[in-house]
Tab-separated table of C-alpha atoms in Angstrom:
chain	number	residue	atom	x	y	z
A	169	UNK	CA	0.000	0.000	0.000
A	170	UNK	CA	0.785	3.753	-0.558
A	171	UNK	CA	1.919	6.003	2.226
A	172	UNK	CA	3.026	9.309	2.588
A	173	UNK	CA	5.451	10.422	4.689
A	174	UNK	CA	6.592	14.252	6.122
A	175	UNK	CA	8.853	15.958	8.266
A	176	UNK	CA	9.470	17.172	10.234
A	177	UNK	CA	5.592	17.406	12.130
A	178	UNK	CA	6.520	20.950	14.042
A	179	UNK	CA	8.740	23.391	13.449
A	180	UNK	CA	9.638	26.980	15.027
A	181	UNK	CA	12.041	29.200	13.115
A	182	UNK	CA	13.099	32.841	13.295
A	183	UNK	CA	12.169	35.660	10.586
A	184	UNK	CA	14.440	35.456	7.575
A	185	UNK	CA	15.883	31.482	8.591
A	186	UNK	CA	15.801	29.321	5.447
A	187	UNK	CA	13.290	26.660	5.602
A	188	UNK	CA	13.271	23.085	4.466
A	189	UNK	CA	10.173	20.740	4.623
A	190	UNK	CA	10.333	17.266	2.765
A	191	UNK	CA	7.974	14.804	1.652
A	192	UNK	CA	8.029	11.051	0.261
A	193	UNK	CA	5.887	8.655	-1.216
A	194	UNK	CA	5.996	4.682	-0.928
A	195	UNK	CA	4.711	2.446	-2.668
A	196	UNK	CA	3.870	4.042	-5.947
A	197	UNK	CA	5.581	5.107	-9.123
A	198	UNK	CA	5.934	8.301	-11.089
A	199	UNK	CA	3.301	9.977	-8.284
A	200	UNK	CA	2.182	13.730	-9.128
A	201	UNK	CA	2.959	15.502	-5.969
A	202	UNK	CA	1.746	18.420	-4.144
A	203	UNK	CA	2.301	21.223	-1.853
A	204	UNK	CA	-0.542	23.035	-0.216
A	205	UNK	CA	-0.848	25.620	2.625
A	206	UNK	CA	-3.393	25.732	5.151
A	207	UNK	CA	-2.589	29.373	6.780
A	208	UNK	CA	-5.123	30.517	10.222
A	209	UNK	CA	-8.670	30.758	9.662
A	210	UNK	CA	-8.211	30.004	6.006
A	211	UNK	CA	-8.609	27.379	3.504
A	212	UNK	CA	-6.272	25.008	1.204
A	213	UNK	CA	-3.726	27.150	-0.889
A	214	UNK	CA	-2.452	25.293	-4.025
A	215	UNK	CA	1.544	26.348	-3.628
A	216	UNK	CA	3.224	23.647	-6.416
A	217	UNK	CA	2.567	20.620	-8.176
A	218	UNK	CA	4.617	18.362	-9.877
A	219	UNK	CA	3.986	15.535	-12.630
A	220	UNK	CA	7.700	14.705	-12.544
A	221	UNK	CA	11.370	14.485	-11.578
A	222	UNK	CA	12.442	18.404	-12.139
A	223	UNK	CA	9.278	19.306	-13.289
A	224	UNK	CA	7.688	22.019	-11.021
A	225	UNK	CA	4.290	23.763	-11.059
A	226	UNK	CA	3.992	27.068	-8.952
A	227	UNK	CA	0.439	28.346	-8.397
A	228	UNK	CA	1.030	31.771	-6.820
A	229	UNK	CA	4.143	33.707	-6.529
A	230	UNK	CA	5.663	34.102	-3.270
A	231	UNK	CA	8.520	33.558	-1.027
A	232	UNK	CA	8.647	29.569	-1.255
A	233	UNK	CA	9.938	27.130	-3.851
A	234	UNK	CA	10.072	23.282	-4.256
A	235	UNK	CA	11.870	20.683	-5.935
A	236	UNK	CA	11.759	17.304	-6.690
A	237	UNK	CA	14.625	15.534	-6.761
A	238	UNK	CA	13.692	11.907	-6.818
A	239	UNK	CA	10.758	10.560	-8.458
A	240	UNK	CA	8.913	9.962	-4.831
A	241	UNK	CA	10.717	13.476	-2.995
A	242	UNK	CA	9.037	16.528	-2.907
A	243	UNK	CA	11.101	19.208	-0.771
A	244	UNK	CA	9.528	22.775	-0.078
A	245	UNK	CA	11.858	25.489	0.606
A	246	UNK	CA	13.041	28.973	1.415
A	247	UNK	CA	15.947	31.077	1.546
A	248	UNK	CA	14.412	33.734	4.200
A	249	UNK	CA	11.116	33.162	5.914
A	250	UNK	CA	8.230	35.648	6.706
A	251	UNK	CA	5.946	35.664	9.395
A	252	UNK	CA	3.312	35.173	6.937
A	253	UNK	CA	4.880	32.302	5.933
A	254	UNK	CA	3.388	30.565	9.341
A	255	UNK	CA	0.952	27.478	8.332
A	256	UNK	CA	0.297	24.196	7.878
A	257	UNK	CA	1.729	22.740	5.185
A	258	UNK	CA	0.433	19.630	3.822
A	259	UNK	CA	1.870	17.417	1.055
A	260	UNK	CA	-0.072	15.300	-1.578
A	261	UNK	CA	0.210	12.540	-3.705
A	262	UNK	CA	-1.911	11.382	-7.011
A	263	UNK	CA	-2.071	8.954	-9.717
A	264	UNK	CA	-3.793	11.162	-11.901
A	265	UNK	CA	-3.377	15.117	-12.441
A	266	UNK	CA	-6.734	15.697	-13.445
A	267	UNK	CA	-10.015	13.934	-13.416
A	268	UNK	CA	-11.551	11.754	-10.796
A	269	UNK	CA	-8.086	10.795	-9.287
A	270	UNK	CA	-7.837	10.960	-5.884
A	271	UNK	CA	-5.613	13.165	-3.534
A	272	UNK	CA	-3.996	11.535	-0.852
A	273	UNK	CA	-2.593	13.582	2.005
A	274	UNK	CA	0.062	13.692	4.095
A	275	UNK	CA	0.123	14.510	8.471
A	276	UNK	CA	1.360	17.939	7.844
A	277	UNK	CA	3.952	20.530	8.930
A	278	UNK	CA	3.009	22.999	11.395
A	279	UNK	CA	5.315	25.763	10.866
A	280	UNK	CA	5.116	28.789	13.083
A	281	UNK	CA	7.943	31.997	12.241
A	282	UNK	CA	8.508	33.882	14.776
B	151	UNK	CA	-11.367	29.555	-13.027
B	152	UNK	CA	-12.673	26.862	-11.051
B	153	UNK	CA	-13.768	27.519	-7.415
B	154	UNK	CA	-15.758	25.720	-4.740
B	155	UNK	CA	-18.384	27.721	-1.781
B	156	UNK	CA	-19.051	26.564	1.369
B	157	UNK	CA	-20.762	27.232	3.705
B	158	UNK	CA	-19.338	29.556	6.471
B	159	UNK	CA	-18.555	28.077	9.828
B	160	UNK	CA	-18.905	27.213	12.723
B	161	UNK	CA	-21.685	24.621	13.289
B	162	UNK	CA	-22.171	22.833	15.814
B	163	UNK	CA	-24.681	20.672	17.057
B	164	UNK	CA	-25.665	18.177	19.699
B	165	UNK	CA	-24.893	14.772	19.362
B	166	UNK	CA	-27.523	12.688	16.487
B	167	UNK	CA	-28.720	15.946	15.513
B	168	UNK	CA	-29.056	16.173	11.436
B	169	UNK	CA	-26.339	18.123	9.770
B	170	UNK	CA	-25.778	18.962	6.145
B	171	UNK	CA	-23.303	21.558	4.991
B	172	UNK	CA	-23.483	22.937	1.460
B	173	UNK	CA	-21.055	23.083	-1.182
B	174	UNK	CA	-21.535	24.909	-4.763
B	175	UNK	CA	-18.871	25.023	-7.886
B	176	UNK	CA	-18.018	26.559	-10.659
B	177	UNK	CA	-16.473	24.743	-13.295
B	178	UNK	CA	-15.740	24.170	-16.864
B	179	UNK	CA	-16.431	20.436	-17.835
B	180	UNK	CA	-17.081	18.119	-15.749
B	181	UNK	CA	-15.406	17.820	-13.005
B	182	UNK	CA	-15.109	15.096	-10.363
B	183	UNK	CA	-16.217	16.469	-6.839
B	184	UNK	CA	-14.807	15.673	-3.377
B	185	UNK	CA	-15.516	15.764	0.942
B	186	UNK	CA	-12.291	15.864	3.115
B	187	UNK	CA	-12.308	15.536	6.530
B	188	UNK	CA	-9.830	17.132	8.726
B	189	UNK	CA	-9.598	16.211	12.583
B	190	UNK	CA	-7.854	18.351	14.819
B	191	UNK	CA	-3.945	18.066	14.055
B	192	UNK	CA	-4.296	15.730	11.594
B	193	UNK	CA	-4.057	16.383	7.736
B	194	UNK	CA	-6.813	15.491	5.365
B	195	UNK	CA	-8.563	12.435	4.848
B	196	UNK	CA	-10.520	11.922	1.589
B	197	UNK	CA	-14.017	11.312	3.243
B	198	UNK	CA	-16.366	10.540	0.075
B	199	UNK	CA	-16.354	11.242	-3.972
B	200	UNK	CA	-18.115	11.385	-6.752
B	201	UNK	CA	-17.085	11.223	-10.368
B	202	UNK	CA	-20.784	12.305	-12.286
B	203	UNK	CA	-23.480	14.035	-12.469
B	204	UNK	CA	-26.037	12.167	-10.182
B	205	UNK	CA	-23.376	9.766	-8.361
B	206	UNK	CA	-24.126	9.556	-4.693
B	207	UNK	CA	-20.542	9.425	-2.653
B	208	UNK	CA	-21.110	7.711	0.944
B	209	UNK	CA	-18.757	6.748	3.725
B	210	UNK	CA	-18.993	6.768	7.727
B	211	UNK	CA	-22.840	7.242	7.355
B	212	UNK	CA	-22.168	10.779	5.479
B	213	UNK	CA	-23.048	11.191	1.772
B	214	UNK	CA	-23.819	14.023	-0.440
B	215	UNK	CA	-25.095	13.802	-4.671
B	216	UNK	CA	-23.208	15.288	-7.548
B	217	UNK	CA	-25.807	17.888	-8.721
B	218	UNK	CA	-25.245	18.745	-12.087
B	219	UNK	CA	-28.389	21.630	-12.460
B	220	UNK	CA	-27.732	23.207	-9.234
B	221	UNK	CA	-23.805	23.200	-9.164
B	222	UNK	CA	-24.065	21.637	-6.092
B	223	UNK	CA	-22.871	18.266	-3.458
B	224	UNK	CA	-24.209	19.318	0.005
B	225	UNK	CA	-22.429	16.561	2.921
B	226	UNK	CA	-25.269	15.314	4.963
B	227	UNK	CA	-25.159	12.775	7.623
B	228	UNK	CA	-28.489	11.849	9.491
B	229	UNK	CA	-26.862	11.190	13.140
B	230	UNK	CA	-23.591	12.777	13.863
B	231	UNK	CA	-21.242	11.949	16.988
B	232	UNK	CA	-18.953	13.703	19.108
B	233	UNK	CA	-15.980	11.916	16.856
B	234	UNK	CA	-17.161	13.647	13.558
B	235	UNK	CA	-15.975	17.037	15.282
B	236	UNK	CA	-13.141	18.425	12.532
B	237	UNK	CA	-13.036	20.423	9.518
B	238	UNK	CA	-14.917	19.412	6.578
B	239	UNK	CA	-14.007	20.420	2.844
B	240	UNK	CA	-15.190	20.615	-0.157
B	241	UNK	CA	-13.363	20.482	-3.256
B	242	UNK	CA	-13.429	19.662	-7.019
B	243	UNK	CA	-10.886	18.092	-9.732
B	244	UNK	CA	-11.149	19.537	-13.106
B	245	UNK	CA	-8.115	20.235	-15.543
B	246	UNK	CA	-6.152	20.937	-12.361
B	247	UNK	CA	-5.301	19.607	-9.249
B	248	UNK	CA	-7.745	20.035	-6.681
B	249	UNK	CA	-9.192	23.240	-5.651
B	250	UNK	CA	-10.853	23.572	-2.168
B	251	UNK	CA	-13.457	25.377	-0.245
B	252	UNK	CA	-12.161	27.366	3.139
B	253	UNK	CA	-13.528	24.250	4.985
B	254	UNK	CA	-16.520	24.168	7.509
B	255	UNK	CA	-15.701	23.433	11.176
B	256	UNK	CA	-18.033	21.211	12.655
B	257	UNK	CA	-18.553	20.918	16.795
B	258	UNK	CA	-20.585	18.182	18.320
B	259	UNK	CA	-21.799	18.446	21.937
B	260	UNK	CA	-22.855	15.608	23.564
């Protein structure tokens, strides 16, 4: 069976600290992967997507990028955080981009900047 | 582009009280339509589906219908328990990956 793995679960880091949150998949091949933010009193932000090794998707501009440097690793990063970077960051997995495919989540990062 | 309403939160209700909470889209196509379930600290669980106009998705006693001519998939469960107490979304899969309402927050009393 599939599962989803990221870390770390918590993390607390200083205004303009670089920031490093990874993701992996088991179990499955050639996944599309996801990266979504779930800021206070908010809903699900679509940050990046990917349908491939080195193939990245950004959905709004901001102060985050990923990359994917295995077929099953999906790393979300940044050079100098913001407060407003402060969330919950939750990675994805899918067969399928589009269509009835499922989504299958990850446990989540909380990550607070202080 | 695509988008999904839902209703604004919080509700909460005593325990086997009837809840539905509605969802509405906008979408080119046809997309496939979704409920997650978030519980507190946890990330999202994919709760029920549905891939078609008229499909009924059902799991844990929950279940909403894919309404084509009203844009719609309202979650409805006839008895809800203290457990069901999270965050509820609604989202849809078109051309994209998924797009998702703000979530409703659900609180069950006993």
């Amino acid at each position: 069976s599939q599962t989803i793995h990221q870390w770390p679960a918590t993390l607390v880091q200083p205004v303009g600290s670089p920031l490093s949150l990874e993701c992996t998949v088991e179990g499955t091949s050639n996944p599309n992967l996801y990266w979504y933010r779930q800021a206070a009193g908010r809903g699900l932000q679509l940050l990046f997507y990917s349908v491939g090794i080195g193939q990245i998707s950004s959905e709004v501009p901001q102060n985050l990028s990923a990359s994917r440097p295995q077929d099953r690793q999906f790393i979300l990063s940044s050079k100098k955080l913001l407060l407003s970077d402060s969330g919950f960051y939750l990675c994805a997995w899918s067969v399928i981009l589009a269509g009835a495919g499922t989504q299958y989540f990850g446990p989540g990062t909380r990550l607070l900047v202080l | 582009g695509d988008s999904v309403t839902q209703m604004e939160g919080p509700v909460t209700l005593s325990e086997e009280a009837f809840l539905t909470i509605n969802c509405t889209y906008t979408a080119t196509g046809y997309p496939s339509l979704f409920w997650y379930v978030q519980y507190p600290g946890e990330g999202l669980q994919l709760l029920l589906k549905a891939t078609k106009a008229d499909d009924k998705g059902s799991n844990k006693g929950f279940e909403a219908t894919y309404r084509k001519e009203t844009t719609s998939f309202h979650l409805e469960k006839g008895s809800v328990q203290v457990s069901d107490s999270a965050v509820y979304f609604c989202a849809l899969k078109g051309n994209t990956p998924l797009v998702f309402g703000k979530g409703t927050r659900l609180s069950v009393i006993a």
